[in-house]
CSV table of C-alpha atoms in Angstrom, one decimal:
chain,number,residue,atom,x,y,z
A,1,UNK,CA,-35.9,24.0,-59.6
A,2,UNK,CA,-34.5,23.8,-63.0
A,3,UNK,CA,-35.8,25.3,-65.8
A,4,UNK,CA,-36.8,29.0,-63.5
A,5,UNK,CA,-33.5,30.7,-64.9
A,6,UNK,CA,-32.9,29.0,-67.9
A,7,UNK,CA,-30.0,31.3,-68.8
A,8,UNK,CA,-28.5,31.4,-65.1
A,9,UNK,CA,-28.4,27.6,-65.3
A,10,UNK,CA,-25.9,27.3,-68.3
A,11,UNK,CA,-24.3,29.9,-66.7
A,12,UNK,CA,-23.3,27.9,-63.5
A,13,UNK,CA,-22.5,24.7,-65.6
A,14,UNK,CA,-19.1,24.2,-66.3
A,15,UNK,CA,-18.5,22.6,-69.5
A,16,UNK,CA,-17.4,19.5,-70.2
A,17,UNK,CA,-18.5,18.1,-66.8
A,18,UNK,CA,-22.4,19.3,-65.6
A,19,UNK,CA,-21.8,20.5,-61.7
A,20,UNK,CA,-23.5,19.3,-58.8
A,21,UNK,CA,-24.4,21.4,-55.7
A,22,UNK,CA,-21.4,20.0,-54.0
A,23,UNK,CA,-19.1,21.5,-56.7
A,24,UNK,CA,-20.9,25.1,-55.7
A,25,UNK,CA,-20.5,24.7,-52.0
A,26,UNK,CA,-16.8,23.3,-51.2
A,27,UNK,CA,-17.5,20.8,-48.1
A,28,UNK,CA,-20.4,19.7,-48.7
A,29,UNK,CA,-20.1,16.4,-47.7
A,30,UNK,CA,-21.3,14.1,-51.0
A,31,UNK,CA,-24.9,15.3,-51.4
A,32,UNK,CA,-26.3,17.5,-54.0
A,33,UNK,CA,-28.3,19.6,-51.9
A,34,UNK,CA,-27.2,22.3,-50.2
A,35,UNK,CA,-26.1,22.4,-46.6
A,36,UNK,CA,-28.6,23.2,-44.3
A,37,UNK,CA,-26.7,27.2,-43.4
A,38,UNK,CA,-27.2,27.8,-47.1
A,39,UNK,CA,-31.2,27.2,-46.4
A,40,UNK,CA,-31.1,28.5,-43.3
A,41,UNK,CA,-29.5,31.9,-44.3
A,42,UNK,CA,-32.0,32.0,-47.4
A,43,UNK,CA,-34.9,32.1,-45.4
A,44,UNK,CA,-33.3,34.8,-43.4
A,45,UNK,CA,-32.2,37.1,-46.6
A,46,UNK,CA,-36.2,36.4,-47.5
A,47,UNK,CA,-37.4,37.6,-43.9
A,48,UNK,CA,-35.3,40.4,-43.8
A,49,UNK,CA,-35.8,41.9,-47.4
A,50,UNK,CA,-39.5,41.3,-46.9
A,51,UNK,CA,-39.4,43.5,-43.9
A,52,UNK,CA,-37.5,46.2,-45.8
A,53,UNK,CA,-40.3,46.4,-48.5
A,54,UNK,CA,-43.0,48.7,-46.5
A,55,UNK,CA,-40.9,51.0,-44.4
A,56,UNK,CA,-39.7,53.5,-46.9
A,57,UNK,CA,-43.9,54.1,-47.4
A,58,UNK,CA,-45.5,53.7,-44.2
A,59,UNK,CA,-42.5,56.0,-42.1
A,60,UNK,CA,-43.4,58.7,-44.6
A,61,UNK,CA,-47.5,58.1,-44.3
A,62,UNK,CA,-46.5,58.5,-40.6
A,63,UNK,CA,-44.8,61.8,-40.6
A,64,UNK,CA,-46.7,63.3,-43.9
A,65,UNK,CA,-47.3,66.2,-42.3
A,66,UNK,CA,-44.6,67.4,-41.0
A,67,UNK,CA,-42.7,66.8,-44.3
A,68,UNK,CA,-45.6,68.5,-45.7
A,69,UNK,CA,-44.6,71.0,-43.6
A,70,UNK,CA,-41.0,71.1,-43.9
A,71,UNK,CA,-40.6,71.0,-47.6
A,72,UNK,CA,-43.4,73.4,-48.1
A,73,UNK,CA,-46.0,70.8,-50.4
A,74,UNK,CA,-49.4,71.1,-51.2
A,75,UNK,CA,-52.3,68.5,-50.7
A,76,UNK,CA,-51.4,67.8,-54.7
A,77,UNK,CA,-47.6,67.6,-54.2
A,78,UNK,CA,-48.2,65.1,-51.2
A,79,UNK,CA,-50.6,63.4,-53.4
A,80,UNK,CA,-47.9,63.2,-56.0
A,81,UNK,CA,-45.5,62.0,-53.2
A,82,UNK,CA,-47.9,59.0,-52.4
A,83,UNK,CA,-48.1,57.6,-56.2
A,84,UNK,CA,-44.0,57.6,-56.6
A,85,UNK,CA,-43.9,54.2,-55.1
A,86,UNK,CA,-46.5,52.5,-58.1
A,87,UNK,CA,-44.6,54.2,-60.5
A,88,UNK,CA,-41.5,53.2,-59.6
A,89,UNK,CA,-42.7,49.5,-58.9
A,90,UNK,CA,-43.7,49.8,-62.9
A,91,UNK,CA,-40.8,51.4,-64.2
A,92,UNK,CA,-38.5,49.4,-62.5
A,93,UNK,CA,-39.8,46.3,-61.6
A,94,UNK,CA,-40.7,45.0,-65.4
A,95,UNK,CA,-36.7,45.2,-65.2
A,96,UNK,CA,-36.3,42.6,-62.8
A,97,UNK,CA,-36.8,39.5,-65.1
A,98,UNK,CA,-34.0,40.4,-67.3
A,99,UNK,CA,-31.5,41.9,-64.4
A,100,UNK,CA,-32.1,38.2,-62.6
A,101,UNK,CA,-31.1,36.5,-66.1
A,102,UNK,CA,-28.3,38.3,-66.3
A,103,UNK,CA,-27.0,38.3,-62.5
A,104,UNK,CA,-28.9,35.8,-60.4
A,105,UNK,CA,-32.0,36.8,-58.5
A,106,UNK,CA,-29.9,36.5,-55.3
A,107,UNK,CA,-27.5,39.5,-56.6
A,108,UNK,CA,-30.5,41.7,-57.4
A,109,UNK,CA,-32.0,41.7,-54.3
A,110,UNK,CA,-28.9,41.8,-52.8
A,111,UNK,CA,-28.2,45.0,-54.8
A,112,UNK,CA,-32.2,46.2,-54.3
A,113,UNK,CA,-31.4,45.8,-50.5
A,114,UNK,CA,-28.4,48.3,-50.9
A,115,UNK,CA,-29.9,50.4,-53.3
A,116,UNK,CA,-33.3,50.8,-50.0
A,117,UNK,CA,-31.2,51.8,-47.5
A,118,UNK,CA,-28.8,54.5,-49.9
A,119,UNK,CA,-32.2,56.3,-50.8
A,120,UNK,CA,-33.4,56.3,-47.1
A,121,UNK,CA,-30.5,57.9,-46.0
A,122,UNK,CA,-29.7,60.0,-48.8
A,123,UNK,CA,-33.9,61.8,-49.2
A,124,UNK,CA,-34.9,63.3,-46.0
A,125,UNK,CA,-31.5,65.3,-46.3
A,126,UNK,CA,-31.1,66.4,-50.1
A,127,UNK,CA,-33.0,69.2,-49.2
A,128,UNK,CA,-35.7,70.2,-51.3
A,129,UNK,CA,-38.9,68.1,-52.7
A,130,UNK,CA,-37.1,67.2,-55.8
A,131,UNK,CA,-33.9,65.8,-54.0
A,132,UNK,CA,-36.7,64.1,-51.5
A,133,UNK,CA,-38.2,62.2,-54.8
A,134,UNK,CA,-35.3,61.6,-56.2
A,135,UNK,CA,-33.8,59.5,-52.8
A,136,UNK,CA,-37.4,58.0,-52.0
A,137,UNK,CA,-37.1,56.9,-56.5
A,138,UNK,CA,-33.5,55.1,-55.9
A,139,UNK,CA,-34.9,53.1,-52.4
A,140,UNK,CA,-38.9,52.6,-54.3
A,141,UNK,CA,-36.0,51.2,-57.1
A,142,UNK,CA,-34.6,48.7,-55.0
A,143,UNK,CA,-38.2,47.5,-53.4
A,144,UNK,CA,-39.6,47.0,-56.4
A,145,UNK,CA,-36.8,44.5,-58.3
A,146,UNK,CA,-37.3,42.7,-55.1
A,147,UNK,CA,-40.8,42.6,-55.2
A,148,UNK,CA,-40.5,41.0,-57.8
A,149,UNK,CA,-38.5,38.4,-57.4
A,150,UNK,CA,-39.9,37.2,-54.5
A,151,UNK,CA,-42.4,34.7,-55.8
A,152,UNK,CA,-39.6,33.7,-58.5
A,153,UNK,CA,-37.1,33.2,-55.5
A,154,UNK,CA,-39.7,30.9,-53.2
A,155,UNK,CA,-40.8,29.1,-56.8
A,156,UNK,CA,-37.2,28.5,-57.1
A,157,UNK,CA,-35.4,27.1,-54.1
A,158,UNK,CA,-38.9,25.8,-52.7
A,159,UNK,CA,-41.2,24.9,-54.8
A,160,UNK,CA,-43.0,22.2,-52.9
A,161,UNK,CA,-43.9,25.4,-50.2
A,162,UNK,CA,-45.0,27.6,-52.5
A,163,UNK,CA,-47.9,28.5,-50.1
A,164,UNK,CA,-46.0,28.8,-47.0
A,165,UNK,CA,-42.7,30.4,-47.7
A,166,UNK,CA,-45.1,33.4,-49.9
A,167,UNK,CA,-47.0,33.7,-46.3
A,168,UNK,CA,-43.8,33.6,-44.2
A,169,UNK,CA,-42.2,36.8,-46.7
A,170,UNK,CA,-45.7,37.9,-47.2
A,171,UNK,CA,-45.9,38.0,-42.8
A,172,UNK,CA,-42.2,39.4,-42.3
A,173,UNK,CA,-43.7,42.4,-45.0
A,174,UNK,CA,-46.7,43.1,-43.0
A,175,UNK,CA,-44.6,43.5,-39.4
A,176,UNK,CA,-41.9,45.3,-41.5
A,177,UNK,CA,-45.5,47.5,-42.7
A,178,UNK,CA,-46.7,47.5,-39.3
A,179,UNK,CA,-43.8,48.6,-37.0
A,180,UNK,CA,-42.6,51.6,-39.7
A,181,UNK,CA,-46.0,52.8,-39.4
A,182,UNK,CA,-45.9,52.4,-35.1
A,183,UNK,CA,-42.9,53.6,-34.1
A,184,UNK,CA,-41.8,56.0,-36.5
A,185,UNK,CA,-43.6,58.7,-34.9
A,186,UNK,CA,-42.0,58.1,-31.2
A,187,UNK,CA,-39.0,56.8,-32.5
A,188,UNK,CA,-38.8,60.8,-34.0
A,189,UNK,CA,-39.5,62.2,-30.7
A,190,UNK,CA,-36.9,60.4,-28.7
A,191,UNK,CA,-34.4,61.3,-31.0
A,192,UNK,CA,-35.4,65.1,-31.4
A,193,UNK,CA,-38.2,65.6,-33.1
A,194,UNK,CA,-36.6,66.3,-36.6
A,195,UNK,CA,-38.7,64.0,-39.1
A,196,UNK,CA,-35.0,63.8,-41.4
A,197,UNK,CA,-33.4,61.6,-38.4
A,198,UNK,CA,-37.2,59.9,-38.2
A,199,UNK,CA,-37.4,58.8,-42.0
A,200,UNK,CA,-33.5,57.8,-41.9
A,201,UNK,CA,-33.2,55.5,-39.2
A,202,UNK,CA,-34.8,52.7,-41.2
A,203,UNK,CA,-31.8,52.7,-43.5
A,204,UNK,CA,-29.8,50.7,-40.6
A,205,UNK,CA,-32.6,47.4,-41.6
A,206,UNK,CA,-32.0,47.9,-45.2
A,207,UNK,CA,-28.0,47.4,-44.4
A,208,UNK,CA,-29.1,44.6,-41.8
A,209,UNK,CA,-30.8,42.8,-45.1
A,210,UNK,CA,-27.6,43.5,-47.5
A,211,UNK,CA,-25.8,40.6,-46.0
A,212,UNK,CA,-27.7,37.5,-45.7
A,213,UNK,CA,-27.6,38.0,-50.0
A,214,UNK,CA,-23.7,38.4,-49.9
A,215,UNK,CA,-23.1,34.6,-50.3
A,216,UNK,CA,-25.7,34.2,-53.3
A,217,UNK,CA,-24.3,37.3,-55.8
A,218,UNK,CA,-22.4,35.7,-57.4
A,219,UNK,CA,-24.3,32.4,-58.1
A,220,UNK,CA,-22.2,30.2,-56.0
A,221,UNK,CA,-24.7,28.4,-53.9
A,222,UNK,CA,-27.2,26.3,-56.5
A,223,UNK,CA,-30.8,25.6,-55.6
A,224,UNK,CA,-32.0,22.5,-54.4
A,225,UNK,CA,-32.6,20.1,-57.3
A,226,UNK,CA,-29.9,21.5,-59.8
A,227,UNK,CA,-27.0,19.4,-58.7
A,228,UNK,CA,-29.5,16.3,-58.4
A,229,UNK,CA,-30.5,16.6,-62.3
A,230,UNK,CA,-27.1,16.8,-63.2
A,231,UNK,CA,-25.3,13.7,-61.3
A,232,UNK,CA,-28.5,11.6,-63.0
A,233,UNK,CA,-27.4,12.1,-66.3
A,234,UNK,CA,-23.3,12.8,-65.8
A,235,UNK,CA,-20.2,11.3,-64.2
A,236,UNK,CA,-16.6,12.9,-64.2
A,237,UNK,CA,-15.4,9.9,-66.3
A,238,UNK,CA,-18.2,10.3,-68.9
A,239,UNK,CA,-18.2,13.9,-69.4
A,240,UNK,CA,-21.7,15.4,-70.2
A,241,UNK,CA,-24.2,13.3,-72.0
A,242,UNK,CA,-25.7,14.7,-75.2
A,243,UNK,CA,-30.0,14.7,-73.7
A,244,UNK,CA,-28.5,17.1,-70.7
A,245,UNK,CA,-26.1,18.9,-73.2
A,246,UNK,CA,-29.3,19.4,-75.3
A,247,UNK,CA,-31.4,20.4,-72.2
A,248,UNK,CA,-29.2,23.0,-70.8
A,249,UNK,CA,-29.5,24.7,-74.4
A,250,UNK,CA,-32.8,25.2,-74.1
A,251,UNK,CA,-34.9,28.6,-73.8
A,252,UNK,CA,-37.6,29.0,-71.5
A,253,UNK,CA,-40.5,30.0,-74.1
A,254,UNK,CA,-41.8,33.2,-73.7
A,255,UNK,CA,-45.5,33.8,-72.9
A,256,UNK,CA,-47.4,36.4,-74.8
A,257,UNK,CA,-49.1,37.8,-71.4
A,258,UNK,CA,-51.1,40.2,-72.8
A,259,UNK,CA,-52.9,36.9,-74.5
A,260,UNK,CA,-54.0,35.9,-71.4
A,261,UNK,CA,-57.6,36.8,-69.5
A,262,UNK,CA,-56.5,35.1,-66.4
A,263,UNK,CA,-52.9,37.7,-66.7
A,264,UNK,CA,-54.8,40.6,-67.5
A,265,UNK,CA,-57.6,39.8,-64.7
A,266,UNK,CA,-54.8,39.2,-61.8
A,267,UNK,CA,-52.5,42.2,-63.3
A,268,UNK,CA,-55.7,44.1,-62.6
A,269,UNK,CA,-56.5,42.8,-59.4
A,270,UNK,CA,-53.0,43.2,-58.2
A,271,UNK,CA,-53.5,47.0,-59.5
A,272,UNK,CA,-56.6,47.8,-57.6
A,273,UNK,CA,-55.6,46.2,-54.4
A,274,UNK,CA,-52.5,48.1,-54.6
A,275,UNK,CA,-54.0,51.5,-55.4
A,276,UNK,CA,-56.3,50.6,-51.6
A,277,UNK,CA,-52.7,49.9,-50.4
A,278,UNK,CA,-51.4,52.8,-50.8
A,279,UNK,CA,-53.6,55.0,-50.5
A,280,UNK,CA,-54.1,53.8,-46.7
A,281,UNK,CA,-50.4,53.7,-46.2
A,282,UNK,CA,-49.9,57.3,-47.3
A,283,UNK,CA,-53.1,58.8,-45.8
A,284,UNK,CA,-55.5,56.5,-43.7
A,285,UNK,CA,-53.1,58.4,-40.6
A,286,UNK,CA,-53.6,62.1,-42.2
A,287,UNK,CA,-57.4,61.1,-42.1
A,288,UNK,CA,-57.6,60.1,-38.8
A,289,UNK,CA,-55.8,63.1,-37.7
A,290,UNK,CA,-58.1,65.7,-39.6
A,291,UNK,CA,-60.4,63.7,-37.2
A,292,UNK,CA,-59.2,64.9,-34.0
A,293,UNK,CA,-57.2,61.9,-33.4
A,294,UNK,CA,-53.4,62.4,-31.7
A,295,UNK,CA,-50.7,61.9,-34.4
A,296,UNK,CA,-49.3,59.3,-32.3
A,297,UNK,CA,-52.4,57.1,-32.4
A,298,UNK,CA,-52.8,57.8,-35.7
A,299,UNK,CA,-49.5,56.0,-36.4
A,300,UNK,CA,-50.8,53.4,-34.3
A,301,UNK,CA,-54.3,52.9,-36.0
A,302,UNK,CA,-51.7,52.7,-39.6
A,303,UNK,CA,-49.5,50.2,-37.9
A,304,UNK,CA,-52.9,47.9,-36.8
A,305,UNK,CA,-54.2,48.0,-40.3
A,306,UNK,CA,-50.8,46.6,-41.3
A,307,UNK,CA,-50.2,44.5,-38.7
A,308,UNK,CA,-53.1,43.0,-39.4
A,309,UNK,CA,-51.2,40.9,-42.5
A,310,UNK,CA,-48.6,39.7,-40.4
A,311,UNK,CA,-51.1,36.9,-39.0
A,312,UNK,CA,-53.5,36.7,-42.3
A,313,UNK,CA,-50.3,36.6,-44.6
A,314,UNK,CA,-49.7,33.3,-43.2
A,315,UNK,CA,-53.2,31.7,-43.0
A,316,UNK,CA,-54.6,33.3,-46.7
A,317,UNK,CA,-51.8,31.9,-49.0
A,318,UNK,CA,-52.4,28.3,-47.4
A,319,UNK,CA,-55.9,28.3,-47.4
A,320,UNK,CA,-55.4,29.6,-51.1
A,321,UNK,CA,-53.2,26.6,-52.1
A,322,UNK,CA,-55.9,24.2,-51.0
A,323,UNK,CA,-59.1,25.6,-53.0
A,324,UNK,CA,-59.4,25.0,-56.8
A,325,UNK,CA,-60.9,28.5,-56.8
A,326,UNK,CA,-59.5,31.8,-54.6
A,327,UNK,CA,-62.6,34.1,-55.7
A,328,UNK,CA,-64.5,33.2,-51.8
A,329,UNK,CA,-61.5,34.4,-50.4
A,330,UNK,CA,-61.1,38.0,-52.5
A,331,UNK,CA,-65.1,38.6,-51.8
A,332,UNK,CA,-64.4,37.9,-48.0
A,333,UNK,CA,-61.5,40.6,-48.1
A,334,UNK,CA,-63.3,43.3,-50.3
A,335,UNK,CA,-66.4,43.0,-48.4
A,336,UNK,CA,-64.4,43.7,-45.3
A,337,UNK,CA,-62.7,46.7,-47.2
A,338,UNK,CA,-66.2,48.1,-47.9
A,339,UNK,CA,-67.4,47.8,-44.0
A,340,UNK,CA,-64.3,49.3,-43.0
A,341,UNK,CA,-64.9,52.6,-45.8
A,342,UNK,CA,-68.1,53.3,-44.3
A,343,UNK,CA,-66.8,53.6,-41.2
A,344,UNK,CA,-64.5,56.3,-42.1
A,345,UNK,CA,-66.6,57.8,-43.5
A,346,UNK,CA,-69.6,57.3,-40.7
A,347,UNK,CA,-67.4,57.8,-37.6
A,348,UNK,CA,-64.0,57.9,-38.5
A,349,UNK,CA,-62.7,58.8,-34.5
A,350,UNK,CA,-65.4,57.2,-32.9
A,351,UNK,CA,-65.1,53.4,-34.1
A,352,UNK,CA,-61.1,54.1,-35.7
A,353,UNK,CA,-59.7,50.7,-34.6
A,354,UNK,CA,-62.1,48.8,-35.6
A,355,UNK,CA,-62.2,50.5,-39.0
A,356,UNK,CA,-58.2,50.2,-38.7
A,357,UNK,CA,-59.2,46.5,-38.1
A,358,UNK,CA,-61.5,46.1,-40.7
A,359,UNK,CA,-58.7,47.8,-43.4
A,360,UNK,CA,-56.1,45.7,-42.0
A,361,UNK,CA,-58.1,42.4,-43.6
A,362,UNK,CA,-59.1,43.9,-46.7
A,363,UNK,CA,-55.3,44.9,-47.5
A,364,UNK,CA,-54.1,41.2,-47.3
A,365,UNK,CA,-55.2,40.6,-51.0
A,366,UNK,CA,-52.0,41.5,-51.3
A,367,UNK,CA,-50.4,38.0,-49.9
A,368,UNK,CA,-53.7,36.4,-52.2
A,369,UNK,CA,-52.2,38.0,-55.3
A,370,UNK,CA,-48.5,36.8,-55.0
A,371,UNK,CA,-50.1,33.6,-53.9
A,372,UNK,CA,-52.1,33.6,-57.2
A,373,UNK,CA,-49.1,34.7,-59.3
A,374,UNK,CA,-47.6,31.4,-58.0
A,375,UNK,CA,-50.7,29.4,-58.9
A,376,UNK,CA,-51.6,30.7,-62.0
A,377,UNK,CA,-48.5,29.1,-63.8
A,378,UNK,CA,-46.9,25.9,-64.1
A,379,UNK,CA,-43.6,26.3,-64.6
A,380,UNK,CA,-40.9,28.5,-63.1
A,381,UNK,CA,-40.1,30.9,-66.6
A,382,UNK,CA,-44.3,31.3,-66.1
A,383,UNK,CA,-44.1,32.6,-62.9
A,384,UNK,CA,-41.4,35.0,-63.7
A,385,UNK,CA,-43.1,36.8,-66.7
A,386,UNK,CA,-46.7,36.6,-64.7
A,387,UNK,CA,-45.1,37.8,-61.7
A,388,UNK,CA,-43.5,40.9,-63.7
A,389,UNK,CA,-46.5,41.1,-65.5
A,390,UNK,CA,-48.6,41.8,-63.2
A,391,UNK,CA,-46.9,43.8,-60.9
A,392,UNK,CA,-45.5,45.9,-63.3
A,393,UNK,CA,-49.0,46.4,-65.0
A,394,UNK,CA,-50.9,46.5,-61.6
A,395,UNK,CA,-48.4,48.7,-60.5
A,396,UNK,CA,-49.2,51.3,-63.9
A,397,UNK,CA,-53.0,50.7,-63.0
A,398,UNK,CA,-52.1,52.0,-59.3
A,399,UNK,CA,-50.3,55.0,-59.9
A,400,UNK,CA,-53.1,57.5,-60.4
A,401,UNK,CA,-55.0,56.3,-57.3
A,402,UNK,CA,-53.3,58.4,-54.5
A,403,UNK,CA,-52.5,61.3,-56.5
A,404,UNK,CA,-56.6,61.8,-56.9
A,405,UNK,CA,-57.1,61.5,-53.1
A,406,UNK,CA,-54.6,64.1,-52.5
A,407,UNK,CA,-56.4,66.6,-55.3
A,408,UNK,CA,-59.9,65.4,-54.3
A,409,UNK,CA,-59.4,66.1,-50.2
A,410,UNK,CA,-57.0,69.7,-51.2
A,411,UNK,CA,-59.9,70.6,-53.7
A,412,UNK,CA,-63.2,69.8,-51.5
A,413,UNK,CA,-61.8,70.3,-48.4
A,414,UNK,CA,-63.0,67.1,-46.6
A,415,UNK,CA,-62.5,63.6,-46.8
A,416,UNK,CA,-66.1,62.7,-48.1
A,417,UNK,CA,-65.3,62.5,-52.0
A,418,UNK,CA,-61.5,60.1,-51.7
A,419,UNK,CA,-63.5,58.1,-49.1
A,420,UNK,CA,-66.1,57.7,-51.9
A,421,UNK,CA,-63.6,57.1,-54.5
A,422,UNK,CA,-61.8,54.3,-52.6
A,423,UNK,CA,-64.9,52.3,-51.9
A,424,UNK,CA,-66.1,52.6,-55.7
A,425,UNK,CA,-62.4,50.8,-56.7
A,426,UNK,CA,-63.1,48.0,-54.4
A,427,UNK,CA,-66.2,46.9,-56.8
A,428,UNK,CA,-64.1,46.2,-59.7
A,429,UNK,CA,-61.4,44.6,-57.6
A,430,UNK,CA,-63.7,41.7,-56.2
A,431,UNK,CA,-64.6,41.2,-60.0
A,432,UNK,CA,-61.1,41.2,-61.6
A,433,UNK,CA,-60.3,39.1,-58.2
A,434,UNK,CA,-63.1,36.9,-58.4
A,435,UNK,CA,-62.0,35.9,-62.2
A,436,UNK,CA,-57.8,36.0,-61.2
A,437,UNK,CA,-58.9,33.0,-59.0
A,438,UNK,CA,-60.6,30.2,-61.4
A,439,UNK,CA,-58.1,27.1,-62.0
A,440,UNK,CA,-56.6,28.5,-65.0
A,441,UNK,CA,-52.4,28.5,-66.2
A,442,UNK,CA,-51.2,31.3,-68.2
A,443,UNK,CA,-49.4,28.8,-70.2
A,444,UNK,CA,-52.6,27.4,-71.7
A,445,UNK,CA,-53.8,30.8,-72.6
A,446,UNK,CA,-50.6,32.2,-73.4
A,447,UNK,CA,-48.0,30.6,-75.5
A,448,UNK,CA,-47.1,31.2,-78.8
């Protein structure tokens, strides 16, 4: 895909002769393309990193209370606890445009990955809540470049399966989601019972992840396409010609976002299905607990909600790519997320998985929105500024979500009023949703 990393791509060419593939990847035999290991190990680094993207959340939504507990936090505190990973994704992923310009996508992530599991390892034992923010900051630091650069990664090396690559990473993020969330709370009693050895174990699948990246940090291994361009328009003998000198001078034009109703609606919309997101990661378990439900099926109930994407992130972002307009889809999942509110708020023990059930399909607008991201811009320098556009801005949007739900249930004593509060969000996000979906480009409504 040339064009997605303008600046990466002069980078890798080697004047006077323009490169192909085969240059990057000694024995390949002739082609341009890469060899089908370098493919093969992609989709891996993608599956892997997308299952390290959740756990660092839902293993601490699991075992709130007993960190609660053993760092001595209030219902604020906790609440503050919850709306670290937004802030982070905002402060850190808006970052993850220029770091990829400068490094290669591939050695972000790969550096992401490290920087996950250093902060899992390093925050359940640095004693103290402020040494506990401070490790859960550097891993929320690594997930969010990452999340990031995702989309720009699938655009990228395969961009005629946009939809299903986006639900394979999107599926791999739910499991990841999902089996944090169920076995985090056994996993801690077999080893002991001390929540520090509970939280750190999920550092070993953010090392696991490091090394399908290894290969791709230094820019060695071009994506599919790049090598093709190049051997049209160049031979040894000839040198470059001047059109592909020309083209690999050119800047990707940059996009004024904030020019852009169809940004600002999906920035939004990724915002308010993020702020549901979280707040069911870091307390739909507490909930059911205050309910009289075991911990340990409370940290089942989390994982079924999450599970619940790994099937749905597959099917949503196809389905997506095939209708000229998404909004059906996001009133389907918000009406879902509504039914599922009530519940909690109706009978939260009695009918709890199929209220876990219910949550489970409202929370896969989050596959939608990356699918959108994808669709809502031509080109690959689009998807890079919409994708950090709205994650960074959605992220901002999210932050103060959780930290209310912790005040509101410490300061009325129930569970009535952040119920409330979470099914009064999901109103605007079917809006915002419903506009994010018409068959718009950024690029139309954007450029200078």
């Amino acid at each position: 895909m040339m064009g997605l990393m303008p600046r990466e791509e002069t980078r890798t060419t080697t004047p006077p002769t323009v490169r192909s593939s085969a240059a990057h990847e000694p024995g390949t035999p002739g082609g341009a393309s890469p060899r089908a290991w370098t493919m093969r190990l992609l989709v891996l680094g993608i599956v892997l990193s997308a299952l390290n993207l959740r756990p660092a959340i839902t293993s601490l939504g699991a075992l709130l209370e007993e960190v609660r507990d053993g760092l001595g936090m209030s219902g604020s505190v906790a609440g503050l606890l919850t709306s670290v990973p937004p802030l982070c994704f905002a402060v850190f992923g808006v970052m993850a445009p220029r770091l990829a310009r400068r490094f290669g996508p591939g050695a972000v992530v790969c550096a992401g990955m490290a920087a996950i599991a250093a902060g899992l390892l390093i925050r359940p034992f640095a004693g103290g809540t402020p040494g506990f923010l401070a490790g859960s900051a550097l891993a929320l630091m690594g997930i969010a470049v990452s999340n990031v650069l995702m989309p720009v990664i699938v655009k990228r090396w395969f961009p005629d399966r946009v939809g299903s690559m986006t639900g394979l990473y999107s599926m791999a993020l739910a499991l990841g989601t999902a089996l944090a969330a169920a076995v985090t709370v056994p996993l801690t009693d077999a080893l002991g019972g001390s929540w520090q050895t509970g939280l750190a174990l999920w550092a070993g699948l953010a090392v696991a992840a490091v090394l399908p990246w290894l290969p791709f940090v230094r820019g060695h291994v071009a994506p599919p396409g790049a090598g093709d361009k190049a051997a049209e328009t160049v031979t040894p003998a000839q040198g470059p010609a001047p059109a592909a000198t020309e083209h690999a001078r050119v800047e990707a034009p940059r996009l004024r976002m904030a020019r852009s109703r169809t940004a600002w609606a999906l920035a939004v919309f990724f915002g308010l299905q993020a702020t549901a997101a979280y707040i069911t990661m870091g307390w739909m378990a507490q909930i059911f607990r205050d309910a009289g439900v075991p911990a340990g099926t409370a940290g089942l109930l989390l994982a079924v909600t999450m599970v619940m994407g790994v099937p749905l992130a597959f099917v949503i972002p196809r389905l997506a790519t095939r209708l000229p307009h998404q909004g059906p889809i996001v009133l389907a999942l918000g009406l879902c997320g509504l039914a599922g509110y009530a519940g909690l708020y109706l009978a939260p023990a009695a009918g709890a998985w199929a209220w876990a059930l219910l949550l489970g399909v409202a929370n896969c607008a989050f596959p939608l929105a990356l699918t959108m991201v994808g669709m809502r811009a031509r080109t690959g320098p689009g998807v890079v500024q919409l994708s950090a556009f709205a994650q960074s801005t959605g992220y901002l949007i999210s932050i103060p979500g959780p930290l209310l739900v912790g005040v509101l249930y410490q300061h009325s004593g129930g569970w009535g009023l952040p119920i409330a509060l979470m099914s009064a969000l999901m109103i605007p996000q079917m809006a915002v949703g419903f506009l994010a979906g018409r068959d718009r480009t950024v690029e139309d409504e954007a450029a200078r």
